[in-house]
PDB file of C-alpha atoms and ligand atoms in Angstrom:
ATOM      1  CA  MET Y 297       0.021   0.031   0.037  1.00 81.00           C
ATOM      2  CA  THR Y 298       1.230   3.549  -0.823  1.00 89.00           C
ATOM      3  CA  LYS Y 299       2.004   5.411   2.330  1.00 93.00           C
ATOM      4  CA  LYS Y 300       2.331   9.156   2.525  1.00 96.00           C
ATOM      5  CA  LYS Y 301       3.621  11.234   5.423  1.00 97.00           C
ATOM      6  CA  VAL Y 302       1.589  14.360   5.994  1.00 98.00           C
ATOM      7  CA  CYS Y 303       2.377  17.085   8.537  1.00 97.00           C
ATOM      8  CA  MET Y 304      -0.215  19.295  10.202  1.00 97.00           C
ATOM      9  CA  LEU Y 305       1.105  22.950  10.356  1.00 95.00           C
ATOM     10  CA  GLY Y 306      -0.458  26.122  11.742  1.00 94.00           C
ATOM     11  CA  ALA Y 307      -0.637  28.531  14.673  1.00 92.00           C
ATOM     12  CA  PHE Y 308      -1.522  27.077  18.121  1.00 88.00           C
ATOM     13  CA  GLY Y 309      -5.074  26.601  18.918  1.00 90.00           C
ATOM     14  CA  VAL Y 310      -6.376  26.472  15.296  1.00 95.00           C
ATOM     15  CA  GLY Y 311      -7.541  22.873  15.466  1.00 96.00           C
ATOM     16  CA  LYS Y 312      -4.615  20.765  14.077  1.00 96.00           C
ATOM     17  CA  THR Y 313      -4.912  18.079  16.808  1.00 96.00           C
ATOM     18  CA  SER Y 314      -8.755  18.157  16.631  1.00 97.00           C
ATOM     19  CA  LEU Y 315      -8.768  17.608  12.876  1.00 98.00           C
ATOM     20  CA  VAL Y 316      -6.664  14.610  13.186  1.00 98.00           C
ATOM     21  CA  ALA Y 317      -8.714  13.276  15.984  1.00 97.00           C
ATOM     22  CA  ARG Y 318     -11.941  13.771  14.026  1.00 98.00           C
ATOM     23  CA  PHE Y 319     -10.484  12.293  10.911  1.00 98.00           C
ATOM     24  CA  VAL Y 320      -8.774   9.257  12.547  1.00 97.00           C
ATOM     25  CA  LYS Y 321     -11.005   8.511  15.519  1.00 96.00           C
ATOM     26  CA  SER Y 322     -14.301  10.459  14.715  1.00 95.00           C
ATOM     27  CA  LEU Y 323     -13.843  12.257  18.024  1.00 94.00           C
ATOM     28  CA  PHE Y 324     -13.952  15.836  19.170  1.00 96.00           C
ATOM     29  CA  SER Y 325     -13.119  17.488  22.497  1.00 93.00           C
ATOM     30  CA  GLU Y 326     -13.972  21.101  23.503  1.00 91.00           C
ATOM     31  CA  ARG Y 327     -10.988  21.045  25.869  1.00 85.00           C
ATOM     32  CA  TYR Y 328      -7.870  22.572  24.659  1.00 82.00           C
ATOM     33  CA  HIS Y 329      -4.812  20.475  25.205  1.00 82.00           C
ATOM     34  CA  SER Y 330      -1.586  22.132  23.982  1.00 81.00           C
ATOM     35  CA  THR Y 331       0.477  19.827  21.883  1.00 83.00           C
ATOM     36  CA  ILE Y 332       4.049  19.186  22.708  1.00 86.00           C
ATOM     37  CA  GLY Y 333       6.290  17.322  20.433  1.00 88.00           C
ATOM     38  CA  VAL Y 334       4.764  15.077  17.776  1.00 93.00           C
ATOM     39  CA  LYS Y 335       2.091  12.518  17.669  1.00 94.00           C
ATOM     40  CA  ILE Y 336       1.872  10.252  14.759  1.00 96.00           C
ATOM     41  CA  ASP Y 337      -1.481   8.639  13.535  1.00 96.00           C
ATOM     42  CA  LYS Y 338      -2.415   6.772  10.595  1.00 95.00           C
ATOM     43  CA  LYS Y 339      -5.472   6.537   8.432  1.00 96.00           C
ATOM     44  CA  ASP Y 340      -6.355   4.682   5.129  1.00 96.00           C
ATOM     45  CA  LEU Y 341      -8.033   6.290   2.259  1.00 96.00           C
ATOM     46  CA  VAL Y 342      -9.076   5.166  -1.177  1.00 96.00           C
ATOM     47  CA  VAL Y 343      -7.921   7.355  -3.970  1.00 95.00           C
ATOM     48  CA  ASN Y 344      -8.926   6.455  -7.539  1.00 91.00           C
ATOM     49  CA  GLY Y 345      -9.753   2.972  -6.422  1.00 93.00           C
ATOM     50  CA  ALA Y 346      -6.344   2.382  -4.745  1.00 93.00           C
ATOM     51  CA  GLU Y 347      -5.710   2.431  -1.022  1.00 95.00           C
ATOM     52  CA  VAL Y 348      -3.478   5.110   0.414  1.00 96.00           C
ATOM     53  CA  SER Y 349      -2.349   5.250   3.924  1.00 95.00           C
ATOM     54  CA  LEU Y 350      -1.674   8.746   5.365  1.00 97.00           C
ATOM     55  CA  VAL Y 351       0.857   9.006   8.157  1.00 97.00           C
ATOM     56  CA  LEU Y 352      -0.202  12.168   9.877  1.00 98.00           C
ATOM     57  CA  TRP Y 353       2.217  14.093  12.018  1.00 97.00           C
ATOM     58  CA  ASP Y 354       0.432  16.373  14.492  1.00 95.00           C
ATOM     59  CA  LEU Y 355       3.061  19.043  15.079  1.00 91.00           C
ATOM     60  CA  PRO Y 356       3.069  21.578  17.935  1.00 84.00           C
ATOM     61  CA  GLY Y 357       1.437  24.962  17.050  1.00 77.00           C
ATOM     62  CA  GLU Y 358       3.481  28.047  16.151  1.00 74.00           C
ATOM     63  CA  GLY Y 359       3.501  30.715  18.656  1.00 64.00           C
ATOM     64  CA  GLU Y 360       3.016  34.168  17.126  1.00 52.00           C
ATOM     65  CA  GLU Y 361       5.890  36.194  18.596  1.00 48.00           C
ATOM     66  CA  ASP Y 362       7.620  33.251  20.333  1.00 53.00           C
ATOM     67  CA  GLU Y 363      10.883  31.924  19.175  1.00 53.00           C
ATOM     68  CA  PHE Y 364      10.644  29.105  21.651  1.00 55.00           C
ATOM     69  CA  GLN Y 365       7.427  27.969  19.891  1.00 58.00           C
ATOM     70  CA  LYS Y 366       8.876  27.854  16.404  1.00 66.00           C
ATOM     71  CA  VAL Y 367       8.032  24.660  14.577  1.00 72.00           C
ATOM     72  CA  ARG Y 368      11.146  22.618  13.767  1.00 83.00           C
ATOM     73  CA  MET Y 369      11.496  22.053  10.060  1.00 89.00           C
ATOM     74  CA  SER Y 370      13.280  18.760  10.682  1.00 90.00           C
ATOM     75  CA  TYR Y 371       9.950  17.224  11.190  1.00 94.00           C
ATOM     76  CA  LEU Y 372       9.167  17.687   7.571  1.00 94.00           C
ATOM     77  CA  GLN Y 373      11.920  15.384   6.321  1.00 93.00           C
ATOM     78  CA  GLY Y 374      10.205  12.585   4.408  1.00 94.00           C
ATOM     79  CA  ALA Y 375       6.882  14.426   4.250  1.00 96.00           C
ATOM     80  CA  ALA Y 376       4.952  14.082   0.988  1.00 97.00           C
ATOM     81  CA  GLY Y 377       2.722  16.984   1.653  1.00 97.00           C
ATOM     82  CA  TYR Y 378       1.142  18.949   4.533  1.00 97.00           C
ATOM     83  CA  VAL Y 379      -1.993  20.606   5.751  1.00 97.00           C
ATOM     84  CA  LEU Y 380      -1.847  24.319   6.732  1.00 96.00           C
ATOM     85  CA  VAL Y 381      -4.487  24.909   9.325  1.00 96.00           C
ATOM     86  CA  VAL Y 382      -5.996  28.380  10.012  1.00 93.00           C
ATOM     87  CA  ASP Y 383      -8.736  29.377  12.415  1.00 93.00           C
ATOM     88  CA  GLY Y 384     -11.582  30.988  10.529  1.00 89.00           C
ATOM     89  CA  THR Y 385     -12.348  33.121  13.522  1.00 89.00           C
ATOM     90  CA  ARG Y 386      -8.809  34.342  13.991  1.00 88.00           C
ATOM     91  CA  PRO Y 387      -7.694  35.940  10.679  1.00 85.00           C
ATOM     92  CA  GLU Y 388      -4.112  36.533  12.136  1.00 87.00           C
ATOM     93  CA  THR Y 389      -3.664  32.692  11.962  1.00 91.00           C
ATOM     94  CA  LEU Y 390      -3.530  33.139   8.131  1.00 89.00           C
ATOM     95  CA  GLU Y 391      -0.367  35.317   8.595  1.00 89.00           C
ATOM     96  CA  THR Y 392       1.261  32.451  10.665  1.00 91.00           C
ATOM     97  CA  ALA Y 393       0.286  29.950   8.061  1.00 92.00           C
ATOM     98  CA  ARG Y 394       1.825  32.040   5.338  1.00 90.00           C
ATOM     99  CA  ASN Y 395       5.024  32.363   7.255  1.00 91.00           C
ATOM    100  CA  LEU Y 396       5.139  28.590   7.799  1.00 92.00           C
ATOM    101  CA  GLN Y 397       4.411  27.891   4.250  1.00 93.00           C
ATOM    102  CA  LYS Y 398       7.386  30.103   3.294  1.00 92.00           C
ATOM    103  CA  ARG Y 399       9.624  28.347   5.748  1.00 92.00           C
ATOM    104  CA  VAL Y 400       8.661  25.019   4.438  1.00 94.00           C
ATOM    105  CA  GLU Y 401       9.307  26.134   0.770  1.00 93.00           C
ATOM    106  CA  ASP Y 402      12.701  27.619   1.868  1.00 93.00           C
ATOM    107  CA  THR Y 403      13.974  24.625   3.888  1.00 91.00           C
ATOM    108  CA  VAL Y 404      12.396  21.566   2.330  1.00 92.00           C
ATOM    109  CA  GLY Y 405      11.313  22.661  -1.051  1.00 94.00           C
ATOM    110  CA  HIS Y 406       7.963  22.596  -2.774  1.00 93.00           C
ATOM    111  CA  LEU Y 407       5.569  20.150  -1.382  1.00 95.00           C
ATOM    112  CA  PRO Y 408       1.723  19.936  -2.231  1.00 95.00           C
ATOM    113  CA  PHE Y 409      -0.468  21.280   0.617  1.00 95.00           C
ATOM    114  CA  THR Y 410      -4.110  22.170   1.307  1.00 94.00           C
ATOM    115  CA  VAL Y 411      -5.355  24.854   3.656  1.00 93.00           C
ATOM    116  CA  ALA Y 412      -8.010  24.037   6.239  1.00 95.00           C
ATOM    117  CA  VAL Y 413     -10.114  27.051   7.243  1.00 93.00           C
ATOM    118  CA  ASN Y 414     -11.175  25.426  10.496  1.00 95.00           C
ATOM    119  CA  LYS Y 415     -13.950  26.141  13.095  1.00 95.00           C
ATOM    120  CA  ALA Y 416     -16.456  26.693  10.226  1.00 92.00           C
ATOM    121  CA  ASP Y 417     -19.225  25.892  12.773  1.00 94.00           C
ATOM    122  CA  LEU Y 418     -18.509  29.151  14.470  1.00 92.00           C
ATOM    123  CA  GLY Y 419     -19.315  31.156  11.319  1.00 79.00           C
ATOM    124  CA  ASN Y 420     -16.908  32.352   8.713  1.00 63.00           C
ATOM    125  CA  ASP Y 421     -16.871  36.040   9.276  1.00 61.00           C
ATOM    126  CA  TRP Y 422     -13.818  36.355   7.192  1.00 58.00           C
ATOM    127  CA  GLN Y 423     -15.601  35.745   4.036  1.00 59.00           C
ATOM    128  CA  GLU Y 424     -17.769  38.721   4.655  1.00 56.00           C
ATOM    129  CA  ASN Y 425     -14.956  41.017   5.729  1.00 56.00           C
ATOM    130  CA  PRO Y 426     -13.578  42.586   2.712  1.00 49.00           C
ATOM    131  CA  SER Y 427     -10.148  43.466   4.078  1.00 51.00           C
ATOM    132  CA  VAL Y 428      -9.690  39.896   5.259  1.00 53.00           C
ATOM    133  CA  CYS Y 429     -11.231  38.387   2.193  1.00 50.00           C
ATOM    134  CA  GLY Y 430      -8.822  40.152  -0.017  1.00 53.00           C
ATOM    135  CA  ARG Y 431      -5.883  38.725   1.936  1.00 58.00           C
ATOM    136  CA  TRP Y 432      -7.315  35.134   1.653  1.00 61.00           C
ATOM    137  CA  GLN Y 433      -7.835  35.446  -2.119  1.00 59.00           C
ATOM    138  CA  GLU Y 434      -4.500  36.906  -3.075  1.00 53.00           C
ATOM    139  CA  GLN Y 435      -2.919  33.478  -3.103  1.00 63.00           C
ATOM    140  CA  ASP Y 436      -3.705  30.508  -5.372  1.00 73.00           C
ATOM    141  CA  TRP Y 437      -4.061  28.352  -2.249  1.00 84.00           C
ATOM    142  CA  ILE Y 438      -6.805  25.704  -1.993  1.00 84.00           C
ATOM    143  CA  PHE Y 439      -8.941  26.721   0.881  1.00 88.00           C
ATOM    144  CA  ILE Y 440     -11.209  24.068   2.360  1.00 91.00           C
ATOM    145  CA  PRO Y 441     -13.662  25.172   5.177  1.00 92.00           C
ATOM    146  CA  THR Y 442     -13.643  22.623   7.960  1.00 95.00           C
ATOM    147  CA  SER Y 443     -15.107  21.886  11.221  1.00 96.00           C
ATOM    148  CA  ALA Y 444     -13.420  19.392  13.548  1.00 97.00           C
ATOM    149  CA  LYS Y 445     -16.445  19.832  15.807  1.00 97.00           C
ATOM    150  CA  THR Y 446     -19.109  18.798  13.429  1.00 97.00           C
ATOM    151  CA  GLY Y 447     -16.887  16.847  10.862  1.00 97.00           C
ATOM    152  CA  ALA Y 448     -17.890  19.113   7.996  1.00 96.00           C
ATOM    153  CA  GLY Y 449     -15.154  19.242   5.320  1.00 96.00           C
ATOM    154  CA  VAL Y 450     -12.701  17.022   7.279  1.00 98.00           C
ATOM    155  CA  GLU Y 451     -12.975  14.052   4.838  1.00 97.00           C
ATOM    156  CA  ASP Y 452     -12.673  16.399   1.945  1.00 96.00           C
ATOM    157  CA  LEU Y 453      -9.687  18.053   3.214  1.00 97.00           C
ATOM    158  CA  PHE Y 454      -7.575  14.989   3.540  1.00 98.00           C
ATOM    159  CA  GLN Y 455      -9.160  13.312   0.409  1.00 97.00           C
ATOM    160  CA  SER Y 456      -8.185  16.253  -1.728  1.00 95.00           C
ATOM    161  CA  LEU Y 457      -4.682  16.400  -0.293  1.00 96.00           C
ATOM    162  CA  ALA Y 458      -4.300  12.554  -0.865  1.00 97.00           C
ATOM    163  CA  GLU Y 459      -5.402  12.930  -4.384  1.00 95.00           C
ATOM    164  CA  ARG Y 460      -2.770  15.443  -5.187  1.00 93.00           C
ATOM    165  CA  LEU Y 461      -0.102  13.434  -3.420  1.00 95.00           C
ATOM    166  CA  VAL Y 462      -0.930  10.324  -5.485  1.00 92.00           C
ATOM    167  CA  LYS Y 463      -0.916  12.361  -8.660  1.00 86.00           C
ATOM    168  CA  GLY Y 464       2.621  13.374  -7.564  1.00 69.00           C
TER     169      GLY Y 464
ATOM    170  CA  MET K  44      37.161  21.359  24.103  1.00 82.00           C
ATOM    171  CA  THR K  45      39.513  19.043  25.941  1.00 89.00           C
ATOM    172  CA  ALA K  46      38.914  15.256  26.552  1.00 91.00           C
ATOM    173  CA  LEU K  47      36.945  14.304  29.368  1.00 93.00           C
ATOM    174  CA  PRO K  48      38.555  12.124  32.129  1.00 96.00           C
ATOM    175  CA  PRO K  49      37.087   8.624  32.413  1.00 95.00           C
ATOM    176  CA  SER K  50      35.548   9.317  35.800  1.00 96.00           C
ATOM    177  CA  ILE K  51      33.402  12.079  34.066  1.00 96.00           C
ATOM    178  CA  SER K  52      32.489  10.275  30.975  1.00 95.00           C
ATOM    179  CA  GLU K  53      31.572   7.276  32.941  1.00 96.00           C
ATOM    180  CA  TYR K  54      29.358   9.395  35.081  1.00 97.00           C
ATOM    181  CA  VAL K  55      27.792  11.048  32.184  1.00 95.00           C
ATOM    182  CA  LEU K  56      27.156   7.621  30.545  1.00 95.00           C
ATOM    183  CA  HIS K  57      25.541   6.319  33.763  1.00 95.00           C
ATOM    184  CA  LEU K  58      23.273   9.401  33.963  1.00 94.00           C
ATOM    185  CA  THR K  59      22.188   8.876  30.426  1.00 94.00           C
ATOM    186  CA  MET K  60      21.464   5.244  30.966  1.00 94.00           C
ATOM    187  CA  GLU K  61      19.563   6.114  34.179  1.00 94.00           C
ATOM    188  CA  GLN K  62      17.448   9.052  32.877  1.00 94.00           C
ATOM    189  CA  GLN K  63      17.224   8.770  29.102  1.00 96.00           C
ATOM    190  CA  LEU K  64      16.683   4.903  28.874  1.00 97.00           C
ATOM    191  CA  PRO K  65      18.260   4.521  25.630  1.00 97.00           C
ATOM    192  CA  ALA K  66      16.850   1.990  23.103  1.00 97.00           C
ATOM    193  CA  PHE K  67      18.667   1.198  19.844  1.00 97.00           C
ATOM    194  CA  PHE K  68      17.838  -0.554  16.660  1.00 96.00           C
ATOM    195  CA  VAL K  69      19.899  -1.519  13.625  1.00 95.00           C
ATOM    196  CA  LEU K  70      18.143  -1.386  10.255  1.00 91.00           C
ATOM    197  CA  ASP K  71      19.022  -2.497   6.794  1.00 86.00           C
ATOM    198  CA  GLN K  72      18.607   0.026   3.946  1.00 78.00           C
ATOM    199  CA  GLU K  73      14.961  -0.928   3.423  1.00 77.00           C
ATOM    200  CA  GLY K  74      14.232  -0.190   7.134  1.00 79.00           C
ATOM    201  CA  ARG K  75      14.014  -3.967   8.112  1.00 83.00           C
ATOM    202  CA  LEU K  76      15.097  -4.726  11.673  1.00 90.00           C
ATOM    203  CA  CYS K  77      18.370  -6.568  12.119  1.00 91.00           C
ATOM    204  CA  GLU K  78      19.264  -5.964  15.727  1.00 93.00           C
ATOM    205  CA  TRP K  79      18.058  -4.114  18.770  1.00 95.00           C
ATOM    206  CA  GLY K  80      18.775  -3.486  22.474  1.00 96.00           C
ATOM    207  CA  GLY K  81      18.387  -1.231  25.449  1.00 96.00           C
ATOM    208  CA  ARG K  82      14.936  -0.436  26.469  1.00 95.00           C
ATOM    209  CA  PRO K  83      12.596  -0.654  23.541  1.00 95.00           C
ATOM    210  CA  GLU K  84       9.706  -1.514  25.734  1.00 95.00           C
ATOM    211  CA  ARG K  85       9.868   1.910  27.362  1.00 96.00           C
ATOM    212  CA  TYR K  86       8.785   3.340  23.967  1.00 97.00           C
ATOM    213  CA  GLY K  87       5.974   0.929  23.252  1.00 94.00           C
ATOM    214  CA  ILE K  88       8.110  -0.963  20.768  1.00 93.00           C
ATOM    215  CA  SER K  89       8.196  -4.657  21.061  1.00 88.00           C
ATOM    216  CA  PRO K  90      10.067  -6.201  18.235  1.00 83.00           C
ATOM    217  CA  LEU K  91       9.225  -9.668  19.484  1.00 79.00           C
ATOM    218  CA  ASN K  92       5.415  -9.682  20.098  1.00 68.00           C
ATOM    219  CA  GLN K  93       4.674  -7.613  17.120  1.00 64.00           C
ATOM    220  CA  GLU K  94       1.310  -7.944  15.409  1.00 63.00           C
ATOM    221  CA  PRO K  95       1.913  -9.193  11.903  1.00 59.00           C
ATOM    222  CA  ASP K  96       0.881  -6.036  10.104  1.00 61.00           C
ATOM    223  CA  ALA K  97       1.881  -3.546  12.789  1.00 64.00           C
ATOM    224  CA  GLU K  98       4.518  -1.013  11.691  1.00 80.00           C
ATOM    225  CA  LEU K  99       7.372  -0.929  14.237  1.00 86.00           C
ATOM    226  CA  PHE K 100       8.675   2.423  13.322  1.00 91.00           C
ATOM    227  CA  PRO K 101       5.931   4.788  11.872  1.00 91.00           C
ATOM    228  CA  PHE K 102       8.214   7.705  12.505  1.00 94.00           C
ATOM    229  CA  LEU K 103      10.669   6.403   9.868  1.00 93.00           C
ATOM    230  CA  HIS K 104       8.102   6.548   7.110  1.00 91.00           C
ATOM    231  CA  GLY K 105       9.387   8.844   4.372  1.00 91.00           C
ATOM    232  CA  ILE K 106      13.105   8.631   5.297  1.00 90.00           C
ATOM    233  CA  VAL K 107      13.532   4.980   4.309  1.00 82.00           C
ATOM    234  CA  PRO K 108      15.523   3.988   2.286  1.00 79.00           C
ATOM    235  CA  LEU K 109      17.979   5.740   4.701  1.00 80.00           C
ATOM    236  CA  GLY K 110      20.400   8.258   3.209  1.00 81.00           C
ATOM    237  CA  ASP K 111      23.809   9.162   4.626  1.00 81.00           C
ATOM    238  CA  GLU K 112      22.484  12.319   6.298  1.00 88.00           C
ATOM    239  CA  PRO K 113      21.554  11.885   9.923  1.00 92.00           C
ATOM    240  CA  VAL K 114      17.901  12.664  10.847  1.00 93.00           C
ATOM    241  CA  PHE K 115      16.790  14.101  14.121  1.00 93.00           C
ATOM    242  CA  PHE K 116      13.031  14.149  15.228  1.00 95.00           C
ATOM    243  CA  PRO K 117      12.911  15.631  18.756  1.00 93.00           C
ATOM    244  CA  CYS K 118      10.109  14.847  21.065  1.00 94.00           C
ATOM    245  CA  VAL K 119       8.064  12.163  19.352  1.00 96.00           C
ATOM    246  CA  GLU K 120       5.287  10.631  21.419  1.00 96.00           C
ATOM    247  CA  THR K 121       5.826   6.942  20.768  1.00 96.00           C
ATOM    248  CA  ALA K 122       3.518   5.674  23.429  1.00 95.00           C
ATOM    249  CA  PRO K 123       0.856   7.541  25.607  1.00 93.00           C
ATOM    250  CA  ASN K 124       2.754  10.174  27.546  1.00 93.00           C
ATOM    251  CA  VAL K 125       6.191   8.809  26.462  1.00 97.00           C
ATOM    252  CA  PHE K 126       8.281  11.216  24.367  1.00 96.00           C
ATOM    253  CA  ALA K 127      11.550  10.328  22.659  1.00 97.00           C
ATOM    254  CA  ASP K 128      14.207  12.243  20.865  1.00 96.00           C
ATOM    255  CA  ILE K 129      14.825  10.109  17.841  1.00 96.00           C
ATOM    256  CA  HIS K 130      18.233  10.049  16.140  1.00 96.00           C
ATOM    257  CA  VAL K 131      18.819   8.136  12.873  1.00 95.00           C
ATOM    258  CA  PHE K 132      22.365   7.884  11.774  1.00 94.00           C
ATOM    259  CA  HIS K 133      24.879   5.787   9.806  1.00 92.00           C
ATOM    260  CA  ARG K 134      28.072   4.533  11.377  1.00 89.00           C
ATOM    261  CA  GLU K 135      30.398   1.626  10.779  1.00 86.00           C
ATOM    262  CA  GLY K 136      28.388   0.450   7.841  1.00 85.00           C
ATOM    263  CA  LYS K 137      25.134   0.270   9.824  1.00 88.00           C
ATOM    264  CA  ASN K 138      22.012   2.294  10.127  1.00 91.00           C
ATOM    265  CA  TRP K 139      21.197   3.074  13.683  1.00 95.00           C
ATOM    266  CA  VAL K 140      18.010   4.438  15.258  1.00 96.00           C
ATOM    267  CA  LEU K 141      18.521   5.736  18.813  1.00 97.00           C
ATOM    268  CA  LEU K 142      15.673   6.605  21.156  1.00 98.00           C
ATOM    269  CA  LEU K 143      16.238   8.756  24.168  1.00 98.00           C
ATOM    270  CA  ASP K 144      13.565   9.418  26.720  1.00 98.00           C
ATOM    271  CA  VAL K 145      12.601  13.128  27.112  1.00 96.00           C
ATOM    272  CA  SER K 146       9.027  12.599  28.725  1.00 96.00           C
ATOM    273  CA  ALA K 147       9.762  14.375  31.982  1.00 95.00           C
ATOM    274  CA  ASP K 148      10.844  17.580  30.136  1.00 92.00           C
ATOM    275  CA  ALA K 149       8.057  17.235  27.631  1.00 92.00           C
ATOM    276  CA  LEU K 150       5.369  16.974  30.308  1.00 91.00           C
ATOM    277  CA  ARG K 151       6.790  20.010  32.092  1.00 91.00           C
ATOM    278  CA  GLN K 152       6.900  22.028  28.959  1.00 88.00           C
ATOM    279  CA  GLN K 153       3.357  20.885  28.105  1.00 86.00           C
ATOM    280  CA  GLN K 154       1.968  22.366  31.266  1.00 88.00           C
ATOM    281  CA  MET K 155       3.917  25.573  30.816  1.00 87.00           C
ATOM    282  CA  GLN K 156       2.847  25.855  27.188  1.00 82.00           C
ATOM    283  CA  GLN K 157      -0.727  25.178  28.025  1.00 83.00           C
ATOM    284  CA  ARG K 158      -0.917  28.081  30.477  1.00 86.00           C
ATOM    285  CA  LEU K 159       0.771  30.427  28.042  1.00 83.00           C
ATOM    286  CA  ASN K 160      -1.524  29.532  25.206  1.00 78.00           C
ATOM    287  CA  GLU K 161      -4.657  29.696  27.290  1.00 82.00           C
ATOM    288  CA  ILE K 162      -3.644  33.211  28.398  1.00 85.00           C
ATOM    289  CA  ALA K 163      -2.842  34.221  24.902  1.00 78.00           C
ATOM    290  CA  LEU K 164      -6.279  32.812  23.559  1.00 76.00           C
ATOM    291  CA  GLN K 165      -8.101  34.669  26.340  1.00 81.00           C
ATOM    292  CA  ARG K 166      -6.457  38.032  25.333  1.00 76.00           C
ATOM    293  CA  LYS K 167      -7.905  37.612  21.801  1.00 63.00           C
ATOM    294  CA  PRO K 168     -11.145  39.655  21.227  1.00 57.00           C
ATOM    295  CA  GLY K 169     -13.872  37.167  20.390  1.00 50.00           C
ATOM    296  CA  ASN K 170     -12.344  34.338  22.206  1.00 44.00           C
TER     297      ASN K 170
HETATM  298  N1  GDP X 218     -15.980  25.240  17.583  1.00 86.74           N
HETATM  299  C1  GDP X 218     -14.865  24.574  17.208  1.00 86.74           C
HETATM  300  N2  GDP X 218     -13.779  24.360  18.076  1.00 86.74           N
HETATM  301  C2  GDP X 218     -12.666  23.739  17.614  1.00 86.74           C
HETATM  302  C3  GDP X 218     -12.667  23.264  16.291  1.00 86.74           C
HETATM  303  N3  GDP X 218     -11.465  22.725  16.217  1.00 86.74           N
HETATM  304  C4  GDP X 218     -10.839  22.775  17.337  1.00 86.74           C
HETATM  305  N4  GDP X 218     -11.592  23.493  18.206  1.00 86.74           N
HETATM  306  C5  GDP X 218     -11.217  23.828  19.542  1.00 86.74           C
HETATM  307  O1  GDP X 218     -10.099  24.673  19.577  1.00 86.74           O
HETATM  308  C6  GDP X 218      -9.143  24.457  20.531  1.00 86.74           C
HETATM  309  C7  GDP X 218      -7.739  24.040  19.992  1.00 86.74           C
HETATM  310  O2  GDP X 218      -7.789  22.944  19.225  1.00 86.74           O
HETATM  311  P1  GDP X 218      -6.551  21.987  18.933  1.00 86.74           P
HETATM  312  O3  GDP X 218      -7.015  20.937  18.107  1.00 86.74           O
HETATM  313  O4  GDP X 218      -5.925  21.591  20.192  1.00 86.74           O
HETATM  314  O5  GDP X 218      -5.553  23.090  18.287  1.00 86.74           O
HETATM  315  P2  GDP X 218      -4.100  22.902  17.716  1.00 86.74           P
HETATM  316  O6  GDP X 218      -3.268  23.638  18.790  1.00 86.74           O
HETATM  317  O7  GDP X 218      -3.986  23.456  16.500  1.00 86.74           O
HETATM  318  O8  GDP X 218      -3.694  21.521  17.778  1.00 86.74           O
HETATM  319  C8  GDP X 218      -9.771  23.166  21.473  1.00 86.74           C
HETATM  320  O9  GDP X 218     -10.436  23.799  22.556  1.00 86.74           O
HETATM  321  C9  GDP X 218     -10.802  22.634  20.360  1.00 86.74           C
HETATM  322  O10 GDP X 218     -11.913  22.052  21.092  1.00 86.74           O
HETATM  323  C10 GDP X 218     -13.806  23.332  15.422  1.00 86.74           C
HETATM  324  O11 GDP X 218     -13.841  23.025  14.205  1.00 86.74           O
HETATM  325  N5  GDP X 218     -14.829  24.215  15.927  1.00 86.74           N
HETATM  326 MG1   MG X 219      -2.272  20.484  18.801  1.00 86.74          MG
END
């Protein structure tokens, strides 16, 4: 079976751990438990009739002004792609995602990624806010609204990334 | 740096053995296990009673076949609440995987980080 390593990247508290928990175990917890180090999970998908196993690396969140909380790029060694997670209720987390994406590009090179705009269940104010909206559209990024709470968009998110990974 | 006298290097070695509970594995180029020792059970890795399909080293996926460059994955949770610094390197014609226990530090850091992040989230308007 094809296996693909996928890293979850984004600011802290955006829902990286929750998205993995929802996708792998169909679980959600309101409680915030800050991630230290890396937790590795696995989930099998079917892409174009073939089974693909995603090896998901849940990385610690990136602090905004905190050097101490910088994500270590060494974790991306061997990754086939990544999910950039932003919190739809905190537009500043898009800035963090953008910085992370650039750091990945600079250190590991180009890898396919998809962007999860998480917490969609809380409303997606950013879509109505013109200043924010402009910022979200200026990239040719693939944004997928998700909710780890309700599960909406979560399968789509990983499925669409898996399809791009299989295409190579 | 000057060389350490044996009493110091032995002491350091003893400390590492006591506190970091090393486990090591020797792999072939395809990542198959050839040899192991130390404390693999500490990290939830049991080469002997392995389920037929279970993957022994999920953290190696993507870096096998191993290259010459050493790989370092700090603080990987290999079993519930067990965190290891994982070093993969090539030496004397063999591929070594070394796990060192960093659980105590990780759990301390977890608590500190948790408080900092909770405070930061509370400060945000709309949270
Ligand atoms: N309402 C809502 N809350 C979420 C969602 N995803 C995560 N959360 C909450 O946001 C907080 C941070 O989530 P977590 O997964 O730990 O974020 P991480 O730091 O990126 O791993 C937790 O309290 C979660 O319950 C979501 O889709 N909707
Ligand atoms: Mg987390």
